[in-house]
């Protein structure tokens, strides 16, 4: 069964194009290493909550937009092997992140329901 990595970050509105450019470079490496699909989403309708919300999760500041991304893998083994390679890939080190990586929320998920139309 497939495996999903999810990412939540806050990006300065001024860095929108830098975020897109960065994703187009880094995401190609993920595809090269076995990812089957990557989606990068720029927040468009991300409401503030009373207790918690996406913005609070990444400590978004005024002038930042919450971005949500995911990577689909054929399985966890492919994902784990790719992540190990990514840690030493010089292309990853050459691309500075256009956001504060310390506020990124991420995790790996095993799909339990997968419906399509």
PDB file of N, CA and C in Angstrom, residues 5-56:
ATOM      1  N   UNK A   5       3.799  11.315   2.999  1.00  0.00           N
ATOM      2  CA  UNK A   5       4.477  12.274   3.873  1.00  0.00           C
ATOM      3  C   UNK A   5       3.706  13.583   3.766  1.00  0.00           C
ATOM      4  N   UNK A   6       3.393  14.186   4.913  1.00  0.00           N
ATOM      5  CA  UNK A   6       2.697  15.458   4.931  1.00  0.00           C
ATOM      6  C   UNK A   6       3.554  16.540   5.552  1.00  0.00           C
ATOM      7  N   UNK A   7       3.430  17.758   5.048  1.00  0.00           N
ATOM      8  CA  UNK A   7       4.234  18.889   5.502  1.00  0.00           C
ATOM      9  C   UNK A   7       3.357  20.122   5.663  1.00  0.00           C
ATOM     10  N   UNK A   8       3.583  20.856   6.722  1.00  0.00           N
ATOM     11  CA  UNK A   8       2.877  22.103   6.985  1.00  0.00           C
ATOM     12  C   UNK A   8       3.933  23.140   7.342  1.00  0.00           C
ATOM     13  N   UNK A   9       3.938  24.273   6.616  1.00  0.00           N
ATOM     14  CA  UNK A   9       4.935  25.310   6.853  1.00  0.00           C
ATOM     15  C   UNK A   9       4.293  26.693   6.734  1.00  0.00           C
ATOM     16  N   UNK A  10       4.985  27.688   7.251  1.00  0.00           N
ATOM     17  CA  UNK A  10       4.599  29.080   7.064  1.00  0.00           C
ATOM     18  C   UNK A  10       5.651  29.725   6.163  1.00  0.00           C
ATOM     19  N   UNK A  11       5.177  30.394   5.117  1.00  0.00           N
ATOM     20  CA  UNK A  11       6.079  31.024   4.155  1.00  0.00           C
ATOM     21  C   UNK A  11       5.735  32.506   4.059  1.00  0.00           C
ATOM     22  N   UNK A  12       6.760  33.337   4.096  1.00  0.00           N
ATOM     23  CA  UNK A  12       6.552  34.774   3.916  1.00  0.00           C
ATOM     24  C   UNK A  12       5.877  35.014   2.573  1.00  0.00           C
ATOM     25  N   UNK A  13       4.865  35.878   2.579  1.00  0.00           N
ATOM     26  CA  UNK A  13       4.170  36.195   1.331  1.00  0.00           C
ATOM     27  C   UNK A  13       5.151  36.696   0.272  1.00  0.00           C
ATOM     28  N   UNK A  14       6.187  37.392   0.698  1.00  0.00           N
ATOM     29  CA  UNK A  14       7.207  37.893  -0.235  1.00  0.00           C
ATOM     30  C   UNK A  14       7.989  36.759  -0.896  1.00  0.00           C
ATOM     31  N   UNK A  15       7.986  35.581  -0.266  1.00  0.00           N
ATOM     32  CA  UNK A  15       8.762  34.442  -0.774  1.00  0.00           C
ATOM     33  C   UNK A  15       7.914  33.434  -1.548  1.00  0.00           C
ATOM     34  N   UNK A  16       6.708  33.822  -1.951  1.00  0.00           N
ATOM     35  CA  UNK A  16       5.844  32.875  -2.661  1.00  0.00           C
ATOM     36  C   UNK A  16       6.552  32.266  -3.881  1.00  0.00           C
ATOM     37  N   UNK A  17       7.107  33.107  -4.746  1.00  0.00           N
ATOM     38  CA  UNK A  17       7.758  32.568  -5.943  1.00  0.00           C
ATOM     39  C   UNK A  17       9.012  31.770  -5.584  1.00  0.00           C
ATOM     40  N   UNK A  18       9.750  32.220  -4.570  1.00  0.00           N
ATOM     41  CA  UNK A  18      10.920  31.448  -4.122  1.00  0.00           C
ATOM     42  C   UNK A  18      10.498  30.068  -3.624  1.00  0.00           C
ATOM     43  N   UNK A  19       9.358  30.005  -2.926  1.00  0.00           N
ATOM     44  CA  UNK A  19       8.817  28.721  -2.456  1.00  0.00           C
ATOM     45  C   UNK A  19       8.491  27.821  -3.650  1.00  0.00           C
ATOM     46  N   UNK A  20       7.834  28.374  -4.655  1.00  0.00           N
ATOM     47  CA  UNK A  20       7.473  27.593  -5.846  1.00  0.00           C
ATOM     48  C   UNK A  20       8.725  27.128  -6.569  1.00  0.00           C
ATOM     49  N   UNK A  21       9.694  28.020  -6.748  1.00  0.00           N
ATOM     50  CA  UNK A  21      10.944  27.661  -7.422  1.00  0.00           C
ATOM     51  C   UNK A  21      11.683  26.567  -6.653  1.00  0.00           C
ATOM     52  N   UNK A  22      11.750  26.716  -5.338  1.00  0.00           N
ATOM     53  CA  UNK A  22      12.415  25.725  -4.481  1.00  0.00           C
ATOM     54  C   UNK A  22      11.722  24.370  -4.622  1.00  0.00           C
ATOM     55  N   UNK A  23      10.403  24.378  -4.571  1.00  0.00           N
ATOM     56  CA  UNK A  23       9.647  23.124  -4.688  1.00  0.00           C
ATOM     57  C   UNK A  23       9.903  22.457  -6.031  1.00  0.00           C
ATOM     58  N   UNK A  24       9.966  23.235  -7.097  1.00  0.00           N
ATOM     59  CA  UNK A  24      10.198  22.648  -8.415  1.00  0.00           C
ATOM     60  C   UNK A  24      11.562  21.979  -8.522  1.00  0.00           C
ATOM     61  N   UNK A  25      12.520  22.442  -7.770  1.00  0.00           N
ATOM     62  CA  UNK A  25      13.851  21.808  -7.762  1.00  0.00           C
ATOM     63  C   UNK A  25      13.860  20.586  -6.845  1.00  0.00           C
ATOM     64  N   UNK A  26      13.451  20.781  -5.597  1.00  0.00           N
ATOM     65  CA  UNK A  26      13.530  19.712  -4.602  1.00  0.00           C
ATOM     66  C   UNK A  26      12.559  18.574  -4.921  1.00  0.00           C
ATOM     67  N   UNK A  27      11.372  18.909  -5.378  1.00  0.00           N
ATOM     68  CA  UNK A  27      10.380  17.873  -5.654  1.00  0.00           C
ATOM     69  C   UNK A  27      10.818  16.939  -6.777  1.00  0.00           C
ATOM     70  N   UNK A  28      11.573  17.456  -7.721  1.00  0.00           N
ATOM     71  CA  UNK A  28      12.079  16.591  -8.798  1.00  0.00           C
ATOM     72  C   UNK A  28      13.036  15.526  -8.241  1.00  0.00           C
ATOM     73  N   UNK A  29      13.761  15.881  -7.184  1.00  0.00           N
ATOM     74  CA  UNK A  29      14.649  14.914  -6.550  1.00  0.00           C
ATOM     75  C   UNK A  29      13.811  13.816  -5.888  1.00  0.00           C
ATOM     76  N   UNK A  30      12.733  14.202  -5.208  1.00  0.00           N
ATOM     77  CA  UNK A  30      11.846  13.199  -4.608  1.00  0.00           C
ATOM     78  C   UNK A  30      11.287  12.265  -5.676  1.00  0.00           C
ATOM     79  N   UNK A  31      10.884  12.818  -6.815  1.00  0.00           N
ATOM     80  CA  UNK A  31      10.367  11.974  -7.900  1.00  0.00           C
ATOM     81  C   UNK A  31      11.446  11.022  -8.409  1.00  0.00           C
ATOM     82  N   UNK A  32      12.641  11.531  -8.545  1.00  0.00           N
ATOM     83  CA  UNK A  32      13.774  10.717  -8.999  1.00  0.00           C
ATOM     84  C   UNK A  32      14.015   9.544  -8.044  1.00  0.00           C
ATOM     85  N   UNK A  33      13.749   9.767  -6.760  1.00  0.00           N
ATOM     86  CA  UNK A  33      13.999   8.743  -5.744  1.00  0.00           C
ATOM     87  C   UNK A  33      12.789   7.846  -5.468  1.00  0.00           C
ATOM     88  N   UNK A  34      11.728   7.997  -6.276  1.00  0.00           N
ATOM     89  CA  UNK A  34      10.633   7.051  -6.173  1.00  0.00           C
ATOM     90  C   UNK A  34       9.272   7.598  -5.804  1.00  0.00           C
ATOM     91  N   UNK A  35       9.149   8.880  -5.466  1.00  0.00           N
ATOM     92  CA  UNK A  35       7.829   9.440  -5.177  1.00  0.00           C
ATOM     93  C   UNK A  35       6.959   9.321  -6.421  1.00  0.00           C
ATOM     94  N   UNK A  36       5.668   9.113  -6.219  1.00  0.00           N
ATOM     95  CA  UNK A  36       4.759   8.974  -7.350  1.00  0.00           C
ATOM     96  C   UNK A  36       3.930  10.226  -7.601  1.00  0.00           C
ATOM     97  N   UNK A  37       3.801  11.072  -6.591  1.00  0.00           N
ATOM     98  CA  UNK A  37       3.034  12.314  -6.733  1.00  0.00           C
ATOM     99  C   UNK A  37       3.442  13.277  -5.630  1.00  0.00           C
ATOM    100  N   UNK A  38       3.502  14.563  -5.981  1.00  0.00           N
ATOM    101  CA  UNK A  38       3.816  15.600  -4.999  1.00  0.00           C
ATOM    102  C   UNK A  38       2.858  16.759  -5.231  1.00  0.00           C
ATOM    103  N   UNK A  39       2.289  17.265  -4.154  1.00  0.00           N
ATOM    104  CA  UNK A  39       1.388  18.412  -4.232  1.00  0.00           C
ATOM    105  C   UNK A  39       1.905  19.473  -3.265  1.00  0.00           C
ATOM    106  N   UNK A  40       2.046  20.686  -3.762  1.00  0.00           N
ATOM    107  CA  UNK A  40       2.443  21.834  -2.952  1.00  0.00           C
ATOM    108  C   UNK A  40       1.264  22.805  -2.948  1.00  0.00           C
ATOM    109  N   UNK A  41       0.701  23.084  -1.781  1.00  0.00           N
ATOM    110  CA  UNK A  41      -0.459  23.954  -1.697  1.00  0.00           C
ATOM    111  C   UNK A  41      -0.163  25.256  -0.967  1.00  0.00           C
ATOM    112  N   UNK A  42      -0.568  26.365  -1.579  1.00  0.00           N
ATOM    113  CA  UNK A  42      -0.437  27.691  -0.968  1.00  0.00           C
ATOM    114  C   UNK A  42      -1.771  28.013  -0.314  1.00  0.00           C
ATOM    115  N   UNK A  43      -1.775  28.316   0.977  1.00  0.00           N
ATOM    116  CA  UNK A  43      -3.010  28.550   1.722  1.00  0.00           C
ATOM    117  C   UNK A  43      -3.899  29.597   1.084  1.00  0.00           C
ATOM    118  N   UNK A  44      -5.163  29.240   0.914  1.00  0.00           N
ATOM    119  CA  UNK A  44      -6.125  30.133   0.295  1.00  0.00           C
ATOM    120  C   UNK A  44      -7.337  30.369   1.202  1.00  0.00           C
ATOM    121  N   UNK A  45      -7.693  29.365   1.974  1.00  0.00           N
ATOM    122  CA  UNK A  45      -8.843  29.448   2.871  1.00  0.00           C
ATOM    123  C   UNK A  45      -8.465  28.699   4.149  1.00  0.00           C
ATOM    124  N   UNK A  46      -7.645  29.343   4.972  1.00  0.00           N
ATOM    125  CA  UNK A  46      -7.096  28.712   6.178  1.00  0.00           C
ATOM    126  C   UNK A  46      -7.566  29.531   7.385  1.00  0.00           C
ATOM    127  N   UNK A  47      -8.748  29.203   7.900  1.00  0.00           N
ATOM    128  CA  UNK A  47      -9.316  30.016   8.979  1.00  0.00           C
ATOM    129  C   UNK A  47      -8.582  29.857  10.308  1.00  0.00           C
ATOM    130  N   UNK A  48      -8.638  30.913  11.087  1.00  0.00           N
ATOM    131  CA  UNK A  48      -8.091  30.872  12.451  1.00  0.00           C
ATOM    132  C   UNK A  48      -9.096  30.129  13.326  1.00  0.00           C
ATOM    133  N   UNK A  49      -8.586  29.268  14.194  1.00  0.00           N
ATOM    134  CA  UNK A  49      -9.446  28.519  15.099  1.00  0.00           C
ATOM    135  C   UNK A  49      -9.421  29.105  16.500  1.00  0.00           C
ATOM    136  N   UNK A  50     -10.353  28.660  17.318  1.00  0.00           N
ATOM    137  CA  UNK A  50     -10.405  29.135  18.703  1.00  0.00           C
ATOM    138  C   UNK A  50      -9.372  28.434  19.570  1.00  0.00           C
ATOM    139  N   UNK A  51      -9.137  27.147  19.323  1.00  0.00           N
ATOM    140  CA  UNK A  51      -8.204  26.376  20.141  1.00  0.00           C
ATOM    141  C   UNK A  51      -6.909  26.096  19.385  1.00  0.00           C
ATOM    142  N   UNK A  52      -7.044  25.612  18.165  1.00  0.00           N
ATOM    143  CA  UNK A  52      -5.871  25.317  17.351  1.00  0.00           C
ATOM    144  C   UNK A  52      -6.232  25.480  15.880  1.00  0.00           C
ATOM    145  N   UNK A  53      -5.231  25.615  15.048  1.00  0.00           N
ATOM    146  CA  UNK A  53      -5.438  25.729  13.606  1.00  0.00           C
ATOM    147  C   UNK A  53      -4.085  25.541  12.918  1.00  0.00           C
ATOM    148  N   UNK A  54      -4.110  25.552  11.597  1.00  0.00           N
ATOM    149  CA  UNK A  54      -2.874  25.375  10.839  1.00  0.00           C
ATOM    150  C   UNK A  54      -1.858  26.471  11.148  1.00  0.00           C
ATOM    151  N   UNK A  55      -2.317  27.708  11.232  1.00  0.00           N
ATOM    152  CA  UNK A  55      -1.412  28.821  11.508  1.00  0.00           C
ATOM    153  C   UNK A  55      -0.731  28.700  12.851  1.00  0.00           C
ATOM    154  N   UNK A  56      -1.488  28.324  13.876  1.00  0.00           N
ATOM    155  CA  UNK A  56      -0.894  28.141  15.203  1.00  0.00           C
ATOM    156  C   UNK A  56       0.110  26.992  15.202  1.00  0.00           C
TER     157      UNK A  56
END
